[in-house]
mmCIF file with all atom_site columns, C-alpha atoms in Angstrom:
data_model
loop_
_atom_site.group_PDB
_atom_site.id
_atom_site.type_symbol
_atom_site.label_atom_id
_atom_site.label_alt_id
_atom_site.label_comp_id
_atom_site.label_asym_id
_atom_site.label_entity_id
_atom_site.label_seq_id
_atom_site.pdbx_PDB_ins_code
_atom_site.Cartn_x
_atom_site.Cartn_y
_atom_site.Cartn_z
_atom_site.occupancy
_atom_site.B_iso_or_equiv
_atom_site.pdbx_formal_charge
_atom_site.auth_seq_id
_atom_site.auth_comp_id
_atom_site.auth_asym_id
_atom_site.auth_atom_id
_atom_site.pdbx_PDB_model_num
ATOM 1   C CA . MET A 1 1   ? -0.096  -0.005 0.023   1.00 43.00 ? 1   MET A CA 1
ATOM 2   C CA . ALA A 1 2   ? 2.760   2.499  0.989   1.00 42.00 ? 2   ALA A CA 1
ATOM 3   C CA . GLU A 1 3   ? 4.547   1.450  -2.145  1.00 45.00 ? 3   GLU A CA 1
ATOM 4   C CA . GLU A 1 4   ? 1.678   2.596  -4.301  1.00 46.00 ? 4   GLU A CA 1
ATOM 5   C CA . VAL A 1 5   ? 1.666   6.098  -2.649  1.00 57.00 ? 5   VAL A CA 1
ATOM 6   C CA . LYS A 1 6   ? 5.373   6.572  -3.440  1.00 60.00 ? 6   LYS A CA 1
ATOM 7   C CA . GLU A 1 7   ? 4.702   5.811  -7.049  1.00 81.00 ? 7   GLU A CA 1
ATOM 8   C CA . ALA A 1 8   ? 1.883   8.294  -7.250  1.00 88.00 ? 8   ALA A CA 1
ATOM 9   C CA . LYS A 1 9   ? 2.299   11.021 -9.903  1.00 91.00 ? 9   LYS A CA 1
ATOM 10  C CA . TRP A 1 10  ? 0.171   13.808 -11.239 1.00 92.00 ? 10  TRP A CA 1
ATOM 11  C CA . TYR A 1 11  ? -1.455  13.156 -14.627 1.00 94.00 ? 11  TYR A CA 1
ATOM 12  C CA . ALA A 1 12  ? -3.569  15.441 -16.857 1.00 93.00 ? 12  ALA A CA 1
ATOM 13  C CA . VAL A 1 13  ? -6.883  13.906 -17.970 1.00 94.00 ? 13  VAL A CA 1
ATOM 14  C CA . HIS A 1 14  ? -8.649  15.425 -20.939 1.00 95.00 ? 14  HIS A CA 1
ATOM 15  C CA . THR A 1 15  ? -12.445 15.928 -20.607 1.00 95.00 ? 15  THR A CA 1
ATOM 16  C CA . TYR A 1 16  ? -15.277 17.277 -22.592 1.00 94.00 ? 16  TYR A CA 1
ATOM 17  C CA . SER A 1 17  ? -15.341 21.016 -22.085 1.00 89.00 ? 17  SER A CA 1
ATOM 18  C CA . GLY A 1 18  ? -17.647 22.034 -19.245 1.00 91.00 ? 18  GLY A CA 1
ATOM 19  C CA . TYR A 1 19  ? -17.492 18.540 -17.698 1.00 93.00 ? 19  TYR A CA 1
ATOM 20  C CA . GLU A 1 20  ? -14.431 19.047 -15.478 1.00 94.00 ? 20  GLU A CA 1
ATOM 21  C CA . ASN A 1 21  ? -16.190 19.310 -12.016 1.00 93.00 ? 21  ASN A CA 1
ATOM 22  C CA . LYS A 1 22  ? -18.471 16.411 -13.023 1.00 96.00 ? 22  LYS A CA 1
ATOM 23  C CA . VAL A 1 23  ? -15.572 14.242 -13.957 1.00 96.00 ? 23  VAL A CA 1
ATOM 24  C CA . LYS A 1 24  ? -13.754 15.156 -10.745 1.00 95.00 ? 24  LYS A CA 1
ATOM 25  C CA . ALA A 1 25  ? -16.809 14.306 -8.647  1.00 95.00 ? 25  ALA A CA 1
ATOM 26  C CA . ASN A 1 26  ? -17.281 10.943 -10.587 1.00 96.00 ? 26  ASN A CA 1
ATOM 27  C CA . ILE A 1 27  ? -13.617 9.936  -10.119 1.00 96.00 ? 27  ILE A CA 1
ATOM 28  C CA . GLU A 1 28  ? -13.783 10.589 -6.453  1.00 95.00 ? 28  GLU A CA 1
ATOM 29  C CA . LYS A 1 29  ? -17.104 8.603  -6.182  1.00 95.00 ? 29  LYS A CA 1
ATOM 30  C CA . SER A 1 30  ? -15.553 5.666  -8.103  1.00 95.00 ? 30  SER A CA 1
ATOM 31  C CA . VAL A 1 31  ? -12.451 5.787  -5.893  1.00 94.00 ? 31  VAL A CA 1
ATOM 32  C CA . ASP A 1 32  ? -14.675 5.628  -2.763  1.00 94.00 ? 32  ASP A CA 1
ATOM 33  C CA . ASN A 1 33  ? -16.955 2.847  -4.168  1.00 94.00 ? 33  ASN A CA 1
ATOM 34  C CA . ARG A 1 34  ? -13.876 0.679  -5.155  1.00 94.00 ? 34  ARG A CA 1
ATOM 35  C CA . GLY A 1 35  ? -11.801 1.441  -2.121  1.00 93.00 ? 35  GLY A CA 1
ATOM 36  C CA . MET A 1 36  ? -8.894  2.898  -4.265  1.00 93.00 ? 36  MET A CA 1
ATOM 37  C CA . GLN A 1 37  ? -7.958  5.680  -1.940  1.00 91.00 ? 37  GLN A CA 1
ATOM 38  C CA . ASP A 1 38  ? -4.406  4.291  -1.649  1.00 92.00 ? 38  ASP A CA 1
ATOM 39  C CA . GLN A 1 39  ? -3.947  4.407  -5.464  1.00 93.00 ? 39  GLN A CA 1
ATOM 40  C CA . ILE A 1 40  ? -5.883  7.547  -6.572  1.00 93.00 ? 40  ILE A CA 1
ATOM 41  C CA . LEU A 1 41  ? -4.879  10.074 -4.032  1.00 92.00 ? 41  LEU A CA 1
ATOM 42  C CA . GLU A 1 42  ? -6.220  13.374 -5.256  1.00 90.00 ? 42  GLU A CA 1
ATOM 43  C CA . VAL A 1 43  ? -8.373  14.884 -8.137  1.00 91.00 ? 43  VAL A CA 1
ATOM 44  C CA . ALA A 1 44  ? -8.129  18.559 -8.854  1.00 88.00 ? 44  ALA A CA 1
ATOM 45  C CA . VAL A 1 45  ? -9.717  21.118 -11.163 1.00 86.00 ? 45  VAL A CA 1
ATOM 46  C CA . PRO A 1 46  ? -7.179  24.074 -11.057 1.00 80.00 ? 46  PRO A CA 1
ATOM 47  C CA . MET A 1 47  ? -9.016  27.357 -10.557 1.00 77.00 ? 47  MET A CA 1
ATOM 48  C CA . GLU A 1 48  ? -7.791  30.968 -10.247 1.00 72.00 ? 48  GLU A CA 1
ATOM 49  C CA . ASP A 1 49  ? -9.496  34.111 -9.084  1.00 68.00 ? 49  ASP A CA 1
ATOM 50  C CA . CYS A 1 50  ? -10.036 36.690 -11.777 1.00 71.00 ? 50  CYS A CA 1
ATOM 51  C CA . ILE A 1 51  ? -11.466 40.208 -11.489 1.00 71.00 ? 51  ILE A CA 1
ATOM 52  C CA . GLU A 1 52  ? -14.374 40.927 -13.907 1.00 75.00 ? 52  GLU A CA 1
ATOM 53  C CA . GLU A 1 53  ? -16.485 43.982 -14.304 1.00 78.00 ? 53  GLU A CA 1
ATOM 54  C CA . ARG A 1 54  ? -20.230 43.284 -14.018 1.00 81.00 ? 54  ARG A CA 1
ATOM 55  C CA . ASN A 1 55  ? -22.874 45.960 -13.966 1.00 85.00 ? 55  ASN A CA 1
ATOM 56  C CA . GLY A 1 56  ? -20.142 48.571 -13.443 1.00 81.00 ? 56  GLY A CA 1
ATOM 57  C CA . ARG A 1 57  ? -18.659 46.789 -10.369 1.00 80.00 ? 57  ARG A CA 1
ATOM 58  C CA . GLN A 1 58  ? -15.568 44.777 -10.057 1.00 74.00 ? 58  GLN A CA 1
ATOM 59  C CA . VAL A 1 59  ? -16.259 41.190 -8.880  1.00 75.00 ? 59  VAL A CA 1
ATOM 60  C CA . VAL A 1 60  ? -13.907 38.311 -8.207  1.00 73.00 ? 60  VAL A CA 1
ATOM 61  C CA . VAL A 1 61  ? -14.898 35.140 -10.106 1.00 76.00 ? 61  VAL A CA 1
ATOM 62  C CA . GLN A 1 62  ? -13.263 31.768 -10.241 1.00 76.00 ? 62  GLN A CA 1
ATOM 63  C CA . ARG A 1 63  ? -12.109 30.556 -13.636 1.00 79.00 ? 63  ARG A CA 1
ATOM 64  C CA . LYS A 1 64  ? -10.696 27.174 -14.721 1.00 82.00 ? 64  LYS A CA 1
ATOM 65  C CA . ILE A 1 65  ? -6.954  27.501 -15.483 1.00 80.00 ? 65  ILE A CA 1
ATOM 66  C CA . PHE A 1 66  ? -7.046  24.605 -17.926 1.00 84.00 ? 66  PHE A CA 1
ATOM 67  C CA . PRO A 1 67  ? -10.558 24.252 -19.356 1.00 89.00 ? 67  PRO A CA 1
ATOM 68  C CA . GLY A 1 68  ? -11.128 20.653 -20.550 1.00 92.00 ? 68  GLY A CA 1
ATOM 69  C CA . TYR A 1 69  ? -8.536  19.103 -18.131 1.00 92.00 ? 69  TYR A CA 1
ATOM 70  C CA . VAL A 1 70  ? -8.591  17.578 -14.723 1.00 93.00 ? 70  VAL A CA 1
ATOM 71  C CA . LEU A 1 71  ? -5.418  16.699 -12.734 1.00 92.00 ? 71  LEU A CA 1
ATOM 72  C CA . VAL A 1 72  ? -5.223  13.221 -11.000 1.00 93.00 ? 72  VAL A CA 1
ATOM 73  C CA . LYS A 1 73  ? -2.591  12.175 -8.508  1.00 93.00 ? 73  LYS A CA 1
ATOM 74  C CA . MET A 1 74  ? -2.456  8.474  -8.864  1.00 93.00 ? 74  MET A CA 1
ATOM 75  C CA . ALA A 1 75  ? -0.296  5.395  -8.978  1.00 93.00 ? 75  ALA A CA 1
ATOM 76  C CA . MET A 1 76  ? -0.498  4.391  -12.644 1.00 93.00 ? 76  MET A CA 1
ATOM 77  C CA . ASN A 1 77  ? -1.503  0.736  -13.192 1.00 93.00 ? 77  ASN A CA 1
ATOM 78  C CA . ASP A 1 78  ? -4.076  -1.154 -15.211 1.00 91.00 ? 78  ASP A CA 1
ATOM 79  C CA . ASN A 1 79  ? -6.811  -0.757 -12.543 1.00 93.00 ? 79  ASN A CA 1
ATOM 80  C CA . THR A 1 80  ? -6.387  2.986  -11.926 1.00 94.00 ? 80  THR A CA 1
ATOM 81  C CA . TRP A 1 81  ? -6.043  3.638  -15.733 1.00 93.00 ? 81  TRP A CA 1
ATOM 82  C CA . TYR A 1 82  ? -9.245  1.711  -16.309 1.00 93.00 ? 82  TYR A CA 1
ATOM 83  C CA . VAL A 1 83  ? -11.216 3.435  -13.581 1.00 95.00 ? 83  VAL A CA 1
ATOM 84  C CA . VAL A 1 84  ? -10.179 7.005  -14.644 1.00 95.00 ? 84  VAL A CA 1
ATOM 85  C CA . ARG A 1 85  ? -10.387 6.360  -18.438 1.00 94.00 ? 85  ARG A CA 1
ATOM 86  C CA . ASN A 1 86  ? -13.871 4.923  -18.257 1.00 94.00 ? 86  ASN A CA 1
ATOM 87  C CA . ILE A 1 87  ? -15.520 7.867  -16.369 1.00 95.00 ? 87  ILE A CA 1
ATOM 88  C CA . ARG A 1 88  ? -18.167 9.570  -18.335 1.00 95.00 ? 88  ARG A CA 1
ATOM 89  C CA . GLY A 1 89  ? -16.812 12.754 -19.902 1.00 95.00 ? 89  GLY A CA 1
ATOM 90  C CA . VAL A 1 90  ? -13.164 11.608 -19.921 1.00 95.00 ? 90  VAL A CA 1
ATOM 91  C CA . THR A 1 91  ? -11.703 11.496 -23.379 1.00 94.00 ? 91  THR A CA 1
ATOM 92  C CA . GLY A 1 92  ? -8.301  10.230 -22.350 1.00 92.00 ? 92  GLY A CA 1
ATOM 93  C CA . PHE A 1 93  ? -5.025  10.876 -20.629 1.00 93.00 ? 93  PHE A CA 1
ATOM 94  C CA . VAL A 1 94  ? -2.498  13.354 -21.843 1.00 91.00 ? 94  VAL A CA 1
ATOM 95  C CA . GLY A 1 95  ? 0.245   11.438 -23.741 1.00 88.00 ? 95  GLY A CA 1
ATOM 96  C CA . PRO A 1 96  ? 0.962   9.649  -26.981 1.00 86.00 ? 96  PRO A CA 1
ATOM 97  C CA . GLY A 1 97  ? -1.671  7.096  -27.837 1.00 75.00 ? 97  GLY A CA 1
ATOM 98  C CA . SER A 1 98  ? -2.890  5.336  -24.759 1.00 75.00 ? 98  SER A CA 1
ATOM 99  C CA . ASP A 1 99  ? 0.467   5.897  -22.821 1.00 83.00 ? 99  ASP A CA 1
ATOM 100 C CA . PRO A 1 100 ? -0.190  8.564  -20.126 1.00 92.00 ? 100 PRO A CA 1
ATOM 101 C CA . VAL A 1 101 ? 2.796   10.824 -19.343 1.00 92.00 ? 101 VAL A CA 1
ATOM 102 C CA . PRO A 1 102 ? 2.977   12.191 -15.714 1.00 92.00 ? 102 PRO A CA 1
ATOM 103 C CA . LEU A 1 103 ? 3.489   15.920 -15.317 1.00 88.00 ? 103 LEU A CA 1
ATOM 104 C CA . SER A 1 104 ? 7.078   16.874 -14.725 1.00 86.00 ? 104 SER A CA 1
ATOM 105 C CA . ASP A 1 105 ? 8.308   18.446 -11.536 1.00 79.00 ? 105 ASP A CA 1
ATOM 106 C CA . GLU A 1 106 ? 8.676   21.808 -13.365 1.00 79.00 ? 106 GLU A CA 1
ATOM 107 C CA . GLU A 1 107 ? 5.073   21.604 -14.496 1.00 80.00 ? 107 GLU A CA 1
ATOM 108 C CA . ILE A 1 108 ? 3.876   20.694 -10.992 1.00 77.00 ? 108 ILE A CA 1
ATOM 109 C CA . ASP A 1 109 ? 5.917   23.509 -9.496  1.00 69.00 ? 109 ASP A CA 1
ATOM 110 C CA . ARG A 1 110 ? 4.479   26.081 -12.071 1.00 70.00 ? 110 ARG A CA 1
ATOM 111 C CA . LEU A 1 111 ? 1.024   24.972 -11.233 1.00 70.00 ? 111 LEU A CA 1
ATOM 112 C CA . GLY A 1 112 ? 1.717   25.542 -7.421  1.00 63.00 ? 112 GLY A CA 1
ATOM 113 C CA . ILE A 1 113 ? 1.122   21.923 -6.477  1.00 63.00 ? 113 ILE A CA 1
ATOM 114 C CA . GLN A 1 114 ? 3.464   20.620 -3.866  1.00 50.00 ? 114 GLN A CA 1
ATOM 115 C CA . GLY A 1 115 ? 2.541   17.452 -1.951  1.00 47.00 ? 115 GLY A CA 1
ATOM 116 C CA . GLY A 1 116 ? -1.061  18.082 -2.915  1.00 45.00 ? 116 GLY A CA 1
ATOM 117 C CA . ALA A 1 117 ? -1.107  21.563 -1.477  1.00 43.00 ? 117 ALA A CA 1
ATOM 118 C CA . VAL A 1 118 ? -0.435  25.006 -2.894  1.00 39.00 ? 118 VAL A CA 1
ATOM 119 C CA . ARG A 1 119 ? 3.246   25.829 -2.497  1.00 45.00 ? 119 ARG A CA 1
ATOM 120 C CA . LYS A 1 120 ? 4.443   28.492 -0.267  1.00 49.00 ? 120 LYS A CA 1
ATOM 121 C CA . ILE A 1 121 ? 4.136   31.994 -1.567  1.00 61.00 ? 121 ILE A CA 1
ATOM 122 C CA . ARG A 1 122 ? 7.456   33.401 -2.517  1.00 72.00 ? 122 ARG A CA 1
ATOM 123 C CA . PHE A 1 123 ? 6.704   36.964 -1.594  1.00 80.00 ? 123 PHE A CA 1
ATOM 124 C CA . GLU A 1 124 ? 6.923   38.847 1.611   1.00 83.00 ? 124 GLU A CA 1
ATOM 125 C CA . ILE A 1 125 ? 4.735   41.517 3.332   1.00 87.00 ? 125 ILE A CA 1
ATOM 126 C CA . GLY A 1 126 ? 6.033   45.038 2.395   1.00 89.00 ? 126 GLY A CA 1
ATOM 127 C CA . GLU A 1 127 ? 7.590   43.814 -0.805  1.00 89.00 ? 127 GLU A CA 1
ATOM 128 C CA . SER A 1 128 ? 7.098   45.888 -3.897  1.00 90.00 ? 128 SER A CA 1
ATOM 129 C CA . VAL A 1 129 ? 5.533   44.037 -6.856  1.00 90.00 ? 129 VAL A CA 1
ATOM 130 C CA . ASN A 1 130 ? 4.100   44.616 -10.403 1.00 87.00 ? 130 ASN A CA 1
ATOM 131 C CA . VAL A 1 131 ? 0.587   43.630 -11.103 1.00 86.00 ? 131 VAL A CA 1
ATOM 132 C CA . ILE A 1 132 ? 0.958   42.051 -14.564 1.00 82.00 ? 132 ILE A CA 1
ATOM 133 C CA . ASP A 1 133 ? -2.491  40.595 -15.120 1.00 78.00 ? 133 ASP A CA 1
ATOM 134 C CA . GLY A 1 134 ? -6.019  41.897 -14.848 1.00 75.00 ? 134 GLY A CA 1
ATOM 135 C CA . PRO A 1 135 ? -7.432  45.525 -15.091 1.00 76.00 ? 135 PRO A CA 1
ATOM 136 C CA . LEU A 1 136 ? -5.241  46.858 -12.241 1.00 79.00 ? 136 LEU A CA 1
ATOM 137 C CA . GLN A 1 137 ? -1.833  46.595 -13.788 1.00 79.00 ? 137 GLN A CA 1
ATOM 138 C CA . GLY A 1 138 ? 1.020   48.683 -12.218 1.00 82.00 ? 138 GLY A CA 1
ATOM 139 C CA . ALA A 1 139 ? 3.152   48.851 -9.147  1.00 88.00 ? 139 ALA A CA 1
ATOM 140 C CA . GLY A 1 140 ? 2.047   48.082 -5.592  1.00 89.00 ? 140 GLY A CA 1
ATOM 141 C CA . ARG A 1 141 ? 3.136   46.947 -2.132  1.00 91.00 ? 141 ARG A CA 1
ATOM 142 C CA . ILE A 1 142 ? 2.078   43.585 -0.589  1.00 90.00 ? 142 ILE A CA 1
ATOM 143 C CA . THR A 1 143 ? 0.198   44.164 2.751   1.00 91.00 ? 143 THR A CA 1
ATOM 144 C CA . ALA A 1 144 ? -1.098  40.625 3.389   1.00 89.00 ? 144 ALA A CA 1
ATOM 145 C CA . ILE A 1 145 ? -0.508  36.948 2.256   1.00 86.00 ? 145 ILE A CA 1
ATOM 146 C CA . ASP A 1 146 ? -3.102  34.093 2.305   1.00 82.00 ? 146 ASP A CA 1
ATOM 147 C CA . GLU A 1 147 ? -1.028  30.996 1.728   1.00 75.00 ? 147 GLU A CA 1
ATOM 148 C CA . GLU A 1 148 ? -4.122  28.747 1.736   1.00 71.00 ? 148 GLU A CA 1
ATOM 149 C CA . LYS A 1 149 ? -5.848  30.540 -0.957  1.00 76.00 ? 149 LYS A CA 1
ATOM 150 C CA . GLY A 1 150 ? -2.710  31.416 -2.915  1.00 76.00 ? 150 GLY A CA 1
ATOM 151 C CA . THR A 1 151 ? -3.494  35.114 -2.850  1.00 83.00 ? 151 THR A CA 1
ATOM 152 C CA . VAL A 1 152 ? -1.827  38.322 -1.823  1.00 87.00 ? 152 VAL A CA 1
ATOM 153 C CA . THR A 1 153 ? -3.286  41.714 -0.793  1.00 91.00 ? 153 THR A CA 1
ATOM 154 C CA . VAL A 1 154 ? -1.561  44.465 -2.688  1.00 91.00 ? 154 VAL A CA 1
ATOM 155 C CA . ALA A 1 155 ? -1.906  48.211 -1.936  1.00 90.00 ? 155 ALA A CA 1
ATOM 156 C CA . ILE A 1 156 ? -2.209  49.967 -5.285  1.00 89.00 ? 156 ILE A CA 1
ATOM 157 C CA . ARG A 1 157 ? -2.370  53.728 -5.733  1.00 84.00 ? 157 ARG A CA 1
ATOM 158 C CA . MET A 1 158 ? -5.609  54.707 -7.437  1.00 78.00 ? 158 MET A CA 1
ATOM 159 C CA . PHE A 1 159 ? -8.545  57.079 -7.017  1.00 73.00 ? 159 PHE A CA 1
ATOM 160 C CA . SER A 1 160 ? -6.539  60.268 -6.628  1.00 75.00 ? 160 SER A CA 1
ATOM 161 C CA . GLY A 1 161 ? -3.402  58.601 -5.522  1.00 76.00 ? 161 GLY A CA 1
ATOM 162 C CA . GLN A 1 162 ? -4.941  56.889 -2.425  1.00 84.00 ? 162 GLN A CA 1
ATOM 163 C CA . GLU A 1 163 ? -3.697  53.371 -1.736  1.00 85.00 ? 163 GLU A CA 1
ATOM 164 C CA . THR A 1 164 ? -6.415  50.743 -2.166  1.00 86.00 ? 164 THR A CA 1
ATOM 165 C CA . PRO A 1 165 ? -5.998  47.199 -1.034  1.00 89.00 ? 165 PRO A CA 1
ATOM 166 C CA . VAL A 1 166 ? -6.732  44.565 -3.811  1.00 88.00 ? 166 VAL A CA 1
ATOM 167 C CA . GLU A 1 167 ? -6.667  40.820 -3.431  1.00 88.00 ? 167 GLU A CA 1
ATOM 168 C CA . LEU A 1 168 ? -4.829  39.088 -6.244  1.00 86.00 ? 168 LEU A CA 1
ATOM 169 C CA . ASN A 1 169 ? -3.740  35.633 -7.138  1.00 81.00 ? 169 ASN A CA 1
ATOM 170 C CA . VAL A 1 170 ? 0.029   35.178 -6.909  1.00 80.00 ? 170 VAL A CA 1
ATOM 171 C CA . ARG A 1 171 ? 0.145   34.449 -10.675 1.00 76.00 ? 171 ARG A CA 1
ATOM 172 C CA . GLN A 1 172 ? -0.930  38.083 -11.239 1.00 82.00 ? 172 GLN A CA 1
ATOM 173 C CA . ILE A 1 173 ? 2.141   39.640 -9.827  1.00 84.00 ? 173 ILE A CA 1
ATOM 174 C CA . THR A 1 174 ? 5.965   39.697 -10.238 1.00 83.00 ? 174 THR A CA 1
ATOM 175 C CA . LYS A 1 175 ? 8.721   40.960 -8.007  1.00 83.00 ? 175 LYS A CA 1
ATOM 176 C CA . ILE A 1 176 ? 10.229  44.322 -8.793  1.00 83.00 ? 176 ILE A CA 1
ATOM 177 C CA . SER A 1 177 ? 13.878  43.945 -9.337  1.00 66.00 ? 177 SER A CA 1
#
């Protein structure tokens, strides 16, 4: 059993567009029904917070980072491949033919996955950053960090130069050199 967990890697599973959450729920249900918790460890639909304007107001909405894909941390064998591959809405694993290719360590790091959790945020309170994504681009200063959510609060000068706190995903900022 412990040997299976050591062999677990992250795989990308292609799904019909819009079926990501349903596929995630169905994989988790199959894992529970078949008692495969020691082989299929985690299922994720990577999401990010985005700021959209609706009715003249800015609102934070969650958006899928990879529409049409679900990430599964599993020990690849005939049984786990069969269970995931035969979930309704799954079109296949990412890889050549029927040979799934696990995500590389670099890809896992870029996604912020580390041991199944969001990696530690590599910024510090008081640090100056550039907002590179979204409608509020420009320089700001980090005033708070939420490691669990993967967000930072950045004070940005707007509205007559007054500092306004804005919660952003860590992917929306870069360090100022």
